[in-house]
Amino acid sequence: MEDHRDEDFVKPKGAFRAFTGEGQKLGSTAPPVLNTSSPAQQAENEAKASSSISVDESQPTTNIQIRLADGGRLVQKFNHSHRISDIRLFIVDARPAMAATSFVLMTTFPNKELADESQTLKEANLLNAVIVQRLT
């Protein structure tokens, strides 16, 4: 044992070693969706799609927010009796480029794919929900 109390501390130099591991990418990679329509055309398509959904004001209604794979967002009023397939048709009407694209609709928390499109919004527990479009 040696007494080094009178000496200043000098940190020993460590040898530099570059990171040799490999990284992992999180999340899913979605193919890019080409948006070929102008903003005016897009607004016209959304208005046309909105008017194609017949909402009976005497029945209970709900607002559904749809987050699209192209980064867009749609909000539409539906009756509780509308079906999940009506939401799919609304998306295709609002974004005609999606008609040729294969996609699924999912809920957010918990993440669940809406596979049975014959269910009503009430049966699927989608009242005032956020639905996400995922490309397949």
Tab-separated table of N, CA, C and O in Angstrom:
chain	number	residue	atom	x	y	z
A	1	MET	N	0.847	-1.154	0.000
A	1	MET	CA	0.000	0.000	0.000
A	1	MET	C	0.902	1.229	0.000
A	1	MET	O	1.878	1.279	0.735
A	2	GLU	N	0.519	2.228	-0.860
A	2	GLU	CA	1.329	3.430	-0.965
A	2	GLU	C	0.504	4.641	-0.580
A	2	GLU	O	-0.688	4.687	-0.837
A	3	ASP	N	1.159	5.650	0.007
A	3	ASP	CA	0.483	6.880	0.415
A	3	ASP	C	0.581	7.891	-0.731
A	3	ASP	O	1.675	8.348	-1.073
A	4	HIS	N	-0.562	8.242	-1.354
A	4	HIS	CA	-0.588	9.192	-2.475
A	4	HIS	C	-1.372	10.458	-2.125
A	4	HIS	O	-1.826	11.165	-3.019
A	5	ARG	N	-1.513	10.771	-0.862
A	5	ARG	CA	-2.287	11.936	-0.445
A	5	ARG	C	-1.686	13.251	-0.924
A	5	ARG	O	-2.397	14.210	-1.134
A	6	ASP	N	-0.416	13.332	-1.128
A	6	ASP	CA	0.226	14.575	-1.529
A	6	ASP	C	0.224	14.776	-3.046
A	6	ASP	O	0.640	15.827	-3.529
A	7	GLU	N	-0.260	13.812	-3.812
A	7	GLU	CA	-0.236	13.898	-5.274
A	7	GLU	C	-1.621	14.298	-5.794
A	7	GLU	O	-2.637	13.951	-5.209
A	8	ASP	N	-1.629	15.046	-6.941
A	8	ASP	CA	-2.899	15.387	-7.602
A	8	ASP	C	-3.378	14.174	-8.392
A	8	ASP	O	-2.557	13.461	-9.009
A	9	PHE	N	-4.691	14.015	-8.411
A	9	PHE	CA	-5.261	12.868	-9.117
A	9	PHE	C	-5.183	13.078	-10.619
A	9	PHE	O	-5.527	14.133	-11.144
A	10	VAL	N	-4.710	12.092	-11.345
A	10	VAL	CA	-4.654	12.106	-12.804
A	10	VAL	C	-5.485	10.926	-13.282
A	10	VAL	O	-5.184	9.771	-12.948
A	11	LYS	N	-6.546	11.268	-14.034
A	11	LYS	CA	-7.454	10.217	-14.513
A	11	LYS	C	-6.742	9.382	-15.577
A	11	LYS	O	-6.182	9.935	-16.527
A	12	PRO	N	-6.751	8.070	-15.432
A	12	PRO	CA	-6.097	7.244	-16.444
A	12	PRO	C	-6.862	7.303	-17.763
A	12	PRO	O	-8.095	7.354	-17.771
A	13	LYS	N	-6.126	7.335	-18.877
A	13	LYS	CA	-6.761	7.414	-20.196
A	13	LYS	C	-7.218	6.023	-20.597
A	13	LYS	O	-6.442	5.077	-20.570
A	14	GLY	N	-8.503	5.930	-20.991
A	14	GLY	CA	-9.029	4.665	-21.482
A	14	GLY	C	-8.904	4.621	-22.988
A	14	GLY	O	-8.941	5.648	-23.664
A	15	ALA	N	-8.746	3.461	-23.512
A	15	ALA	CA	-8.634	3.315	-24.963
A	15	ALA	C	-10.015	3.541	-25.592
A	15	ALA	O	-11.026	3.041	-25.094
A	16	PHE	N	-10.061	4.306	-26.713
A	16	PHE	CA	-11.326	4.589	-27.400
A	16	PHE	C	-11.774	3.346	-28.155
A	16	PHE	O	-11.007	2.735	-28.896
A	17	ARG	N	-13.032	2.959	-27.943
A	17	ARG	CA	-13.594	1.843	-28.692
A	17	ARG	C	-14.904	2.317	-29.310
A	17	ARG	O	-15.818	2.729	-28.599
A	18	ALA	N	-15.007	2.249	-30.623
A	18	ALA	CA	-16.228	2.641	-31.332
A	18	ALA	C	-17.315	1.603	-31.059
A	18	ALA	O	-17.024	0.435	-30.774
A	19	PHE	N	-18.571	2.034	-31.166
A	19	PHE	CA	-19.708	1.130	-30.950
A	19	PHE	C	-19.692	0.040	-32.014
A	19	PHE	O	-19.646	0.324	-33.213
A	20	THR	N	-19.706	-1.202	-31.579
A	20	THR	CA	-19.640	-2.314	-32.523
A	20	THR	C	-20.944	-3.084	-32.605
A	20	THR	O	-21.041	-4.063	-33.340
A	21	GLY	N	-21.956	-2.665	-31.869
A	21	GLY	CA	-23.245	-3.370	-31.885
A	21	GLY	C	-24.057	-3.007	-33.108
A	21	GLY	O	-23.583	-2.338	-34.031
A	22	GLU	N	-25.290	-3.435	-33.114
A	22	GLU	CA	-26.185	-3.085	-34.210
A	22	GLU	C	-27.465	-2.495	-33.640
A	22	GLU	O	-27.858	-2.823	-32.532
A	23	GLY	N	-28.091	-1.606	-34.405
A	23	GLY	CA	-29.297	-0.932	-33.952
A	23	GLY	C	-30.556	-1.664	-34.376
A	23	GLY	O	-30.541	-2.492	-35.283
A	24	GLN	N	-31.640	-1.350	-33.708
A	24	GLN	CA	-32.944	-1.908	-34.037
A	24	GLN	C	-33.880	-0.754	-34.340
A	24	GLN	O	-33.961	0.208	-33.573
A	25	LYS	N	-34.610	-0.850	-35.430
A	25	LYS	CA	-35.554	0.189	-35.813
A	25	LYS	C	-36.905	-0.123	-35.187
A	25	LYS	O	-37.402	-1.242	-35.296
A	26	LEU	N	-37.509	0.864	-34.532
A	26	LEU	CA	-38.805	0.677	-33.893
A	26	LEU	C	-39.924	1.107	-34.822
A	26	LEU	O	-39.756	2.005	-35.636
A	27	GLY	N	-41.070	0.487	-34.689
A	27	GLY	CA	-42.229	0.872	-35.482
A	27	GLY	C	-42.277	0.117	-36.796
A	27	GLY	O	-41.363	-0.614	-37.167
A	28	SER	N	-43.374	0.287	-37.488
A	28	SER	CA	-43.528	-0.392	-38.771
A	28	SER	C	-43.230	0.587	-39.889
A	28	SER	O	-43.497	1.779	-39.786
A	29	THR	N	-42.670	0.068	-40.939
A	29	THR	CA	-42.414	0.912	-42.092
A	29	THR	C	-43.617	0.825	-43.003
A	29	THR	O	-44.046	-0.254	-43.389
A	30	ALA	N	-44.204	1.938	-43.287
A	30	ALA	CA	-45.379	1.989	-44.156
A	30	ALA	C	-44.938	2.498	-45.523
A	30	ALA	O	-44.163	3.449	-45.605
A	31	PRO	N	-45.414	1.858	-46.568
A	31	PRO	CA	-45.046	2.370	-47.886
A	31	PRO	C	-45.617	3.771	-48.081
A	31	PRO	O	-46.705	4.076	-47.614
A	32	PRO	N	-44.872	4.650	-48.738
A	32	PRO	CA	-45.363	6.017	-48.917
A	32	PRO	C	-46.582	6.051	-49.834
A	32	PRO	O	-46.668	5.299	-50.796
A	33	VAL	N	-47.516	6.905	-49.492
A	33	VAL	CA	-48.712	7.085	-50.308
A	33	VAL	C	-48.524	8.356	-51.107
A	33	VAL	O	-48.291	9.424	-50.543
A	34	LEU	N	-48.613	8.236	-52.408
A	34	LEU	CA	-48.449	9.408	-53.253
A	34	LEU	C	-49.751	10.177	-53.297
A	34	LEU	O	-50.795	9.630	-53.643
A	35	ASN	N	-49.691	11.424	-52.915
A	35	ASN	CA	-50.875	12.272	-52.917
A	35	ASN	C	-50.818	13.130	-54.177
A	35	ASN	O	-50.085	14.097	-54.233
A	36	THR	N	-51.590	12.721	-55.186
A	36	THR	CA	-51.503	13.401	-56.476
A	36	THR	C	-52.545	14.504	-56.628
A	36	THR	O	-52.509	15.237	-57.593
A	37	SER	N	-53.456	14.635	-55.693
A	37	SER	CA	-54.505	15.640	-55.843
A	37	SER	C	-54.099	16.950	-55.169
A	37	SER	O	-53.371	16.963	-54.189
A	38	SER	N	-54.603	18.038	-55.710
A	38	SER	CA	-54.318	19.350	-55.148
A	38	SER	C	-55.151	19.541	-53.883
A	38	SER	O	-56.134	18.845	-53.680
A	39	PRO	N	-54.768	20.487	-53.029
A	39	PRO	CA	-55.566	20.727	-51.819
A	39	PRO	C	-57.030	21.062	-52.132
A	39	PRO	O	-57.931	20.645	-51.404
A	40	ALA	N	-57.269	21.791	-53.217
A	40	ALA	CA	-58.651	22.123	-53.580
A	40	ALA	C	-59.417	20.865	-53.986
A	40	ALA	O	-60.575	20.664	-53.585
A	41	GLN	N	-58.765	19.998	-54.750
A	41	GLN	CA	-59.397	18.736	-55.162
A	41	GLN	C	-59.640	17.851	-53.946
A	41	GLN	O	-60.681	17.209	-53.830
A	42	GLN	N	-58.682	17.839	-53.019
A	42	GLN	CA	-58.808	17.038	-51.809
A	42	GLN	C	-59.990	17.531	-50.971
A	42	GLN	O	-60.779	16.728	-50.476
A	43	ALA	N	-60.136	18.836	-50.822
A	43	ALA	CA	-61.254	19.396	-50.064
A	43	ALA	C	-62.581	19.059	-50.737
A	43	ALA	O	-63.568	18.753	-50.055
A	44	GLU	N	-62.594	19.094	-52.060
A	44	GLU	CA	-63.817	18.758	-52.800
A	44	GLU	C	-64.182	17.292	-52.596
A	44	GLU	O	-65.353	16.953	-52.376
A	45	ASN	N	-63.171	16.398	-52.625
A	45	ASN	CA	-63.406	14.968	-52.399
A	45	ASN	C	-63.935	14.720	-50.983
A	45	ASN	O	-64.836	13.913	-50.783
A	46	GLU	N	-63.355	15.429	-49.998
A	46	GLU	CA	-63.799	15.258	-48.613
A	46	GLU	C	-65.233	15.746	-48.439
A	46	GLU	O	-66.021	15.121	-47.731
A	47	ALA	N	-65.592	16.855	-49.086
A	47	ALA	CA	-66.960	17.372	-48.996
A	47	ALA	C	-67.941	16.399	-49.648
A	47	ALA	O	-69.029	16.141	-49.122
A	48	LYS	N	-67.527	15.834	-50.785
A	48	LYS	CA	-68.378	14.866	-51.479
A	48	LYS	C	-68.567	13.609	-50.623
A	48	LYS	O	-69.678	13.090	-50.494
A	49	ALA	N	-67.484	13.144	-49.990
A	49	ALA	CA	-67.556	11.960	-49.138
A	49	ALA	C	-68.435	12.234	-47.921
A	49	ALA	O	-69.212	11.379	-47.497
A	50	SER	N	-68.319	13.432	-47.371
A	50	SER	CA	-69.111	13.807	-46.200
A	50	SER	C	-70.599	13.815	-46.532
A	50	SER	O	-71.424	13.357	-45.736
A	51	SER	N	-70.929	14.316	-47.712
A	51	SER	CA	-72.341	14.364	-48.085
A	51	SER	C	-72.871	12.989	-48.479
A	51	SER	O	-74.080	12.769	-48.492
A	52	SER	N	-71.976	12.040	-48.788
A	52	SER	CA	-72.433	10.697	-49.153
A	52	SER	C	-72.862	9.883	-47.929
A	52	SER	O	-73.546	8.878	-48.065
A	53	ILE	N	-72.456	10.317	-46.729
A	53	ILE	CA	-72.864	9.639	-45.499
A	53	ILE	C	-74.185	10.254	-45.047
A	53	ILE	O	-74.246	11.437	-44.730
A	54	SER	N	-75.238	9.437	-45.048
A	54	SER	CA	-76.547	9.960	-44.630
A	54	SER	C	-76.697	9.764	-43.120
A	54	SER	O	-76.721	8.642	-42.628
A	55	VAL	N	-76.742	10.887	-42.414
A	55	VAL	CA	-76.866	10.865	-40.957
A	55	VAL	C	-78.295	11.226	-40.592
A	55	VAL	O	-78.799	12.282	-40.978
A	56	ASP	N	-78.944	10.334	-39.848
A	56	ASP	CA	-80.305	10.568	-39.372
A	56	ASP	C	-80.199	11.287	-38.027
A	56	ASP	O	-79.814	10.681	-37.021
A	57	GLU	N	-80.506	12.585	-38.013
A	57	GLU	CA	-80.356	13.389	-36.795
A	57	GLU	C	-81.309	12.963	-35.678
A	57	GLU	O	-81.091	13.298	-34.524
A	58	SER	N	-82.376	12.224	-36.014
A	58	SER	CA	-83.300	11.770	-34.970
A	58	SER	C	-82.734	10.560	-34.217
A	58	SER	O	-83.230	10.206	-33.156
A	59	GLN	N	-81.692	9.940	-34.772
A	59	GLN	CA	-81.028	8.805	-34.121
A	59	GLN	C	-79.779	9.302	-33.407
A	59	GLN	O	-79.254	10.373	-33.716
A	60	PRO	N	-79.251	8.526	-32.449
A	60	PRO	CA	-78.017	8.958	-31.775
A	60	PRO	C	-76.851	9.045	-32.757
A	60	PRO	O	-76.718	8.206	-33.647
A	61	THR	N	-76.018	10.080	-32.591
A	61	THR	CA	-74.889	10.287	-33.493
A	61	THR	C	-73.579	10.279	-32.715
A	61	THR	O	-73.560	10.438	-31.488
A	62	THR	N	-72.492	10.111	-33.441
A	62	THR	CA	-71.151	10.127	-32.858
A	62	THR	C	-70.187	10.713	-33.881
A	62	THR	O	-70.437	10.647	-35.078
A	63	ASN	N	-69.110	11.298	-33.401
A	63	ASN	CA	-68.051	11.789	-34.288
A	63	ASN	C	-66.900	10.802	-34.257
A	63	ASN	O	-66.448	10.400	-33.185
A	64	ILE	N	-66.430	10.428	-35.431
A	64	ILE	CA	-65.301	9.510	-35.555
A	64	ILE	C	-64.151	10.290	-36.199
A	64	ILE	O	-64.330	10.928	-37.225
A	65	GLN	N	-62.994	10.223	-35.561
A	65	GLN	CA	-61.799	10.840	-36.130
A	65	GLN	C	-60.984	9.731	-36.779
A	65	GLN	O	-60.744	8.690	-36.169
A	66	ILE	N	-60.582	9.955	-38.017
A	66	ILE	CA	-59.831	8.947	-38.763
A	66	ILE	C	-58.463	9.533	-39.079
A	66	ILE	O	-58.370	10.577	-39.724
A	67	ARG	N	-57.420	8.868	-38.609
A	67	ARG	CA	-56.050	9.276	-38.925
A	67	ARG	C	-55.577	8.425	-40.090
A	67	ARG	O	-55.495	7.209	-39.981
A	68	LEU	N	-55.293	9.091	-41.183
A	68	LEU	CA	-54.956	8.392	-42.419
A	68	LEU	C	-53.469	8.064	-42.506
A	68	LEU	O	-52.640	8.718	-41.874
A	69	ALA	N	-53.164	7.059	-43.316
A	69	ALA	CA	-51.775	6.636	-43.494
A	69	ALA	C	-50.942	7.719	-44.171
A	69	ALA	O	-49.727	7.774	-43.979
A	70	ASP	N	-51.579	8.614	-44.934
A	70	ASP	CA	-50.826	9.682	-45.602
A	70	ASP	C	-50.592	10.885	-44.688
A	70	ASP	O	-50.090	11.909	-45.130
A	71	GLY	N	-50.957	10.761	-43.418
A	71	GLY	CA	-50.736	11.840	-42.461
A	71	GLY	C	-51.949	12.743	-42.287
A	71	GLY	O	-51.969	13.588	-41.406
A	72	GLY	N	-52.965	12.571	-43.123
A	72	GLY	CA	-54.168	13.394	-43.040
A	72	GLY	C	-55.075	12.960	-41.900
A	72	GLY	O	-54.876	11.913	-41.273
A	73	ARG	N	-56.083	13.779	-41.651
A	73	ARG	CA	-57.030	13.497	-40.573
A	73	ARG	C	-58.418	13.874	-41.068
A	73	ARG	O	-58.613	14.943	-41.643
A	74	LEU	N	-59.364	12.983	-40.858
A	74	LEU	CA	-60.752	13.237	-41.226
A	74	LEU	C	-61.613	13.092	-39.981
A	74	LEU	O	-61.379	12.210	-39.162
A	75	VAL	N	-62.600	13.958	-39.843
A	75	VAL	CA	-63.581	13.829	-38.771
A	75	VAL	C	-64.950	13.805	-39.435
A	75	VAL	O	-65.268	14.667	-40.255
A	76	GLN	N	-65.751	12.808	-39.090
A	76	GLN	CA	-67.063	12.663	-39.711
A	76	GLN	C	-68.095	12.247	-38.669
A	76	GLN	O	-67.789	11.502	-37.748
A	77	LYS	N	-69.300	12.742	-38.847
A	77	LYS	CA	-70.405	12.375	-37.975
A	77	LYS	C	-71.098	11.148	-38.562
A	77	LYS	O	-71.380	11.091	-39.757
A	78	PHE	N	-71.332	10.144	-37.714
A	78	PHE	CA	-72.022	8.917	-38.094
A	78	PHE	C	-73.122	8.633	-37.077
A	78	PHE	O	-73.063	9.112	-35.948
A	79	ASN	N	-74.116	7.831	-37.488
A	79	ASN	CA	-75.089	7.299	-36.538
A	79	ASN	C	-74.474	6.083	-35.850
A	79	ASN	O	-73.576	5.445	-36.391
A	80	HIS	N	-74.999	5.750	-34.669
A	80	HIS	CA	-74.515	4.568	-33.958
A	80	HIS	C	-74.761	3.305	-34.784
A	80	HIS	O	-74.059	2.311	-34.616
A	81	SER	N	-75.746	3.346	-35.670
A	81	SER	CA	-76.107	2.167	-36.461
A	81	SER	C	-75.265	2.012	-37.728
A	81	SER	O	-75.374	0.992	-38.405
A	82	HIS	N	-74.417	2.997	-38.057
A	82	HIS	CA	-73.535	2.835	-39.216
A	82	HIS	C	-72.558	1.697	-38.944
A	82	HIS	O	-72.241	1.395	-37.792
A	83	ARG	N	-72.082	1.086	-39.998
A	83	ARG	CA	-71.180	-0.061	-39.875
A	83	ARG	C	-69.737	0.379	-40.144
A	83	ARG	O	-69.482	1.438	-40.716
A	84	ILE	N	-68.796	-0.464	-39.732
A	84	ILE	CA	-67.378	-0.181	-39.960
A	84	ILE	C	-67.110	-0.093	-41.463
A	84	ILE	O	-66.286	0.702	-41.910
A	85	SER	N	-67.849	-0.866	-42.253
A	85	SER	CA	-67.677	-0.811	-43.712
A	85	SER	C	-68.035	0.576	-44.251
A	85	SER	O	-67.465	1.016	-45.260
A	86	ASP	N	-68.965	1.285	-43.582
A	86	ASP	CA	-69.304	2.655	-44.000
A	86	ASP	C	-68.105	3.592	-43.810
A	86	ASP	O	-67.901	4.517	-44.606
A	87	ILE	N	-67.318	3.360	-42.765
A	87	ILE	CA	-66.119	4.179	-42.533
A	87	ILE	C	-65.109	3.922	-43.649
A	87	ILE	O	-64.509	4.853	-44.180
A	88	ARG	N	-64.941	2.647	-44.030
A	88	ARG	CA	-64.016	2.311	-45.119
A	88	ARG	C	-64.452	2.997	-46.415
A	88	ARG	O	-63.634	3.589	-47.115
A	89	LEU	N	-65.746	2.950	-46.718
A	89	LEU	CA	-66.253	3.605	-47.934
A	89	LEU	C	-66.046	5.116	-47.872
A	89	LEU	O	-65.725	5.746	-48.879
A	90	PHE	N	-66.225	5.696	-46.689
A	90	PHE	CA	-66.007	7.129	-46.502
A	90	PHE	C	-64.546	7.495	-46.801
A	90	PHE	O	-64.270	8.481	-47.487
A	91	ILE	N	-63.609	6.684	-46.316
A	91	ILE	CA	-62.186	6.950	-46.556
A	91	ILE	C	-61.878	6.883	-48.051
A	91	ILE	O	-61.188	7.748	-48.595
A	92	VAL	N	-62.408	5.859	-48.721
A	92	VAL	CA	-62.145	5.700	-50.163
A	92	VAL	C	-62.769	6.847	-50.952
A	92	VAL	O	-62.184	7.323	-51.926
A	93	ASP	N	-63.941	7.334	-50.521
A	93	ASP	CA	-64.563	8.483	-51.185
A	93	ASP	C	-63.759	9.768	-50.955
A	93	ASP	O	-63.610	10.587	-51.855
A	94	ALA	N	-63.250	9.935	-49.725
A	94	ALA	CA	-62.512	11.150	-49.388
A	94	ALA	C	-61.123	11.163	-50.016
A	94	ALA	O	-60.604	12.217	-50.355
A	95	ARG	N	-60.521	10.001	-50.160
A	95	ARG	CA	-59.185	9.878	-50.764
A	95	ARG	C	-59.255	8.800	-51.849
A	95	ARG	O	-58.947	7.640	-51.595
A	96	PRO	N	-59.664	9.171	-53.061
A	96	PRO	CA	-59.818	8.177	-54.138
A	96	PRO	C	-58.545	7.368	-54.417
A	96	PRO	O	-58.622	6.242	-54.880
A	97	ALA	N	-57.367	7.912	-54.103
A	97	ALA	CA	-56.120	7.165	-54.313
A	97	ALA	C	-56.052	5.926	-53.422
A	97	ALA	O	-55.337	4.975	-53.723
A	98	MET	N	-56.820	5.918	-52.330
A	98	MET	CA	-56.812	4.782	-51.401
A	98	MET	C	-57.626	3.599	-51.933
A	98	MET	O	-57.536	2.508	-51.394
A	99	ALA	N	-58.423	3.806	-52.971
A	99	ALA	CA	-59.281	2.737	-53.485
A	99	ALA	C	-58.450	1.563	-53.984
A	99	ALA	O	-58.847	0.407	-53.817
A	100	ALA	N	-57.292	1.837	-54.570
A	100	ALA	CA	-56.452	0.770	-55.108
A	100	ALA	C	-55.457	0.250	-54.078
A	100	ALA	O	-54.679	-0.651	-54.370
A	101	THR	N	-55.474	0.828	-52.878
A	101	THR	CA	-54.518	0.463	-51.833
A	101	THR	C	-55.183	-0.449	-50.813
A	101	THR	O	-56.307	-0.211	-50.407
A	102	SER	N	-54.464	-1.457	-50.392
A	102	SER	CA	-54.962	-2.368	-49.365
A	102	SER	C	-54.663	-1.760	-47.993
A	102	SER	O	-53.514	-1.418	-47.711
A	103	PHE	N	-55.678	-1.632	-47.152
A	103	PHE	CA	-55.465	-1.070	-45.818
A	103	PHE	C	-56.414	-1.701	-44.814
A	103	PHE	O	-57.422	-2.302	-45.173
A	104	VAL	N	-56.038	-1.591	-43.536
A	104	VAL	CA	-56.889	-2.056	-42.446
A	104	VAL	C	-57.189	-0.868	-41.541
A	104	VAL	O	-56.436	0.105	-41.499
A	105	LEU	N	-58.291	-0.967	-40.834
A	105	LEU	CA	-58.665	0.046	-39.855
A	105	LEU	C	-58.381	-0.524	-38.467
A	105	LEU	O	-58.676	-1.691	-38.201
A	106	MET	N	-57.819	0.325	-37.599
A	106	MET	CA	-57.459	-0.121	-36.256
A	106	MET	C	-57.908	0.909	-35.225
A	106	MET	O	-58.001	2.092	-35.529
A	107	THR	N	-58.167	0.427	-34.020
A	107	THR	CA	-58.428	1.346	-32.917
A	107	THR	C	-57.087	1.738	-32.312
A	107	THR	O	-56.067	1.101	-32.574
A	108	THR	N	-57.099	2.781	-31.488
A	108	THR	CA	-55.842	3.211	-30.885
A	108	THR	C	-55.625	2.515	-29.546
A	108	THR	O	-54.940	1.622	-29.448
A	109	PHE	N	-56.167	2.844	-28.472
A	109	PHE	CA	-55.829	2.191	-27.209
A	109	PHE	C	-56.973	1.338	-26.733
A	109	PHE	O	-57.975	1.890	-26.309
A	110	PRO	N	-56.901	0.039	-26.792
A	110	PRO	CA	-55.783	-0.807	-27.210
A	110	PRO	C	-55.745	-0.932	-28.726
A	110	PRO	O	-56.779	-0.808	-29.387
A	111	ASN	N	-54.557	-1.191	-29.271
A	111	ASN	CA	-54.424	-1.383	-30.717
A	111	ASN	C	-55.126	-2.678	-31.100
A	111	ASN	O	-54.737	-3.747	-30.648
A	112	LYS	N	-56.173	-2.545	-31.895
A	112	LYS	CA	-56.939	-3.718	-32.301
A	112	LYS	C	-57.410	-3.504	-33.728
A	112	LYS	O	-57.917	-2.443	-34.066
A	113	GLU	N	-57.215	-4.518	-34.554
A	113	GLU	CA	-57.663	-4.428	-35.938
A	113	GLU	C	-59.167	-4.635	-35.990
A	113	GLU	O	-59.715	-5.524	-35.328
A	114	LEU	N	-59.850	-3.807	-36.775
A	114	LEU	CA	-61.301	-3.919	-36.937
A	114	LEU	C	-61.577	-4.852	-38.114
A	114	LEU	O	-61.801	-4.418	-39.234
A	115	ALA	N	-61.530	-6.148	-37.847
A	115	ALA	CA	-61.638	-7.151	-38.910
A	115	ALA	C	-63.086	-7.368	-39.338
A	115	ALA	O	-63.370	-7.559	-40.518
A	116	ASP	N	-64.024	-7.343	-38.390
A	116	ASP	CA	-65.435	-7.600	-38.710
A	116	ASP	C	-66.103	-6.273	-39.092
A	116	ASP	O	-66.566	-5.533	-38.230
A	117	GLU	N	-66.145	-5.993	-40.386
A	117	GLU	CA	-66.675	-4.712	-40.850
A	117	GLU	C	-68.196	-4.682	-40.897
A	117	GLU	O	-68.779	-3.661	-41.242
A	118	SER	N	-68.853	-5.786	-40.530
A	118	SER	CA	-70.315	-5.794	-40.501
A	118	SER	C	-70.847	-5.297	-39.153
A	118	SER	O	-72.047	-5.073	-39.005
A	119	GLN	N	-69.967	-5.107	-38.174
A	119	GLN	CA	-70.396	-4.602	-36.865
A	119	GLN	C	-70.808	-3.143	-36.959
A	119	GLN	O	-70.229	-2.368	-37.729
A	120	THR	N	-71.801	-2.775	-36.143
A	120	THR	CA	-72.159	-1.366	-36.062
A	120	THR	C	-71.114	-0.655	-35.196
A	120	THR	O	-70.345	-1.297	-34.477
A	121	LEU	N	-71.104	0.667	-35.255
A	121	LEU	CA	-70.139	1.431	-34.459
A	121	LEU	C	-70.376	1.207	-32.971
A	121	LEU	O	-69.436	1.127	-32.190
A	122	LYS	N	-71.647	1.065	-32.590
A	122	LYS	CA	-71.956	0.840	-31.180
A	122	LYS	C	-71.486	-0.545	-30.734
A	122	LYS	O	-70.893	-0.693	-29.670
A	123	GLU	N	-71.725	-1.571	-31.570
A	123	GLU	CA	-71.295	-2.931	-31.229
A	123	GLU	C	-69.773	-3.028	-31.115
A	123	GLU	O	-69.248	-3.744	-30.276
A	124	ALA	N	-69.079	-2.284	-31.970
A	124	ALA	CA	-67.613	-2.315	-31.966
A	124	ALA	C	-67.023	-1.374	-30.919
A	124	ALA	O	-65.800	-1.253	-30.815
A	125	ASN	N	-67.886	-0.688	-30.168
A	125	ASN	CA	-67.457	0.253	-29.130
A	125	ASN	C	-66.574	1.355	-29.716
A	125	ASN	O	-65.515	1.673	-29.192
A	126	LEU	N	-67.052	1.949	-30.814
A	126	LEU	CA	-66.303	3.001	-31.507
A	126	LEU	C	-66.971	4.368	-31.406
A	126	LEU	O	-66.730	5.219	-32.249
A	127	LEU	N	-67.801	4.569	-30.410
A	127	LEU	CA	-68.479	5.857	-30.280
A	127	LEU	C	-67.464	6.915	-29.845
A	127	LEU	O	-66.742	6.740	-28.865
A	128	ASN	N	-67.394	8.013	-30.589
A	128	ASN	CA	-66.438	9.109	-30.359
A	128	ASN	C	-64.996	8.595	-30.308
A	128	ASN	O	-64.204	9.039	-29.489
A	129	ALA	N	-64.659	7.682	-31.193
A	129	ALA	CA	-63.350	7.041	-31.175
A	129	ALA	C	-62.417	7.639	-32.214
A	129	ALA	O	-62.830	8.393	-33.090
A	130	VAL	N	-61.165	7.267	-32.089
A	130	VAL	CA	-60.149	7.592	-33.078
A	130	VAL	C	-59.793	6.285	-33.773
A	130	VAL	O	-59.490	5.289	-33.119
A	131	ILE	N	-59.839	6.305	-35.096
A	131	ILE	CA	-59.510	5.125	-35.876
A	131	ILE	C	-58.289	5.459	-36.716
A	131	ILE	O	-58.170	6.543	-37.279
A	132	VAL	N	-57.363	4.498	-36.784
A	132	VAL	CA	-56.134	4.685	-37.527
A	132	VAL	C	-56.155	3.775	-38.753
A	132	VAL	O	-56.539	2.614	-38.665
A	133	GLN	N	-55.729	4.329	-39.872
A	133	GLN	CA	-55.636	3.556	-41.108
A	133	GLN	C	-54.198	3.059	-41.250
A	133	GLN	O	-53.264	3.841	-41.169
A	134	ARG	N	-54.026	1.748	-41.426
A	134	ARG	CA	-52.711	1.160	-41.633
A	134	ARG	C	-52.679	0.483	-42.997
A	134	ARG	O	-53.573	-0.288	-43.326
A	135	LEU	N	-51.631	0.759	-43.758
A	135	LEU	CA	-51.497	0.126	-45.067
A	135	LEU	C	-50.938	-1.286	-44.876
A	135	LEU	O	-50.134	-1.525	-43.986
A	136	THR	N	-51.406	-2.185	-45.728
A	136	THR	CA	-50.916	-3.566	-45.633
A	136	THR	C	-50.118	-3.945	-46.863
A	136	THR	O	-50.140	-3.303	-47.857
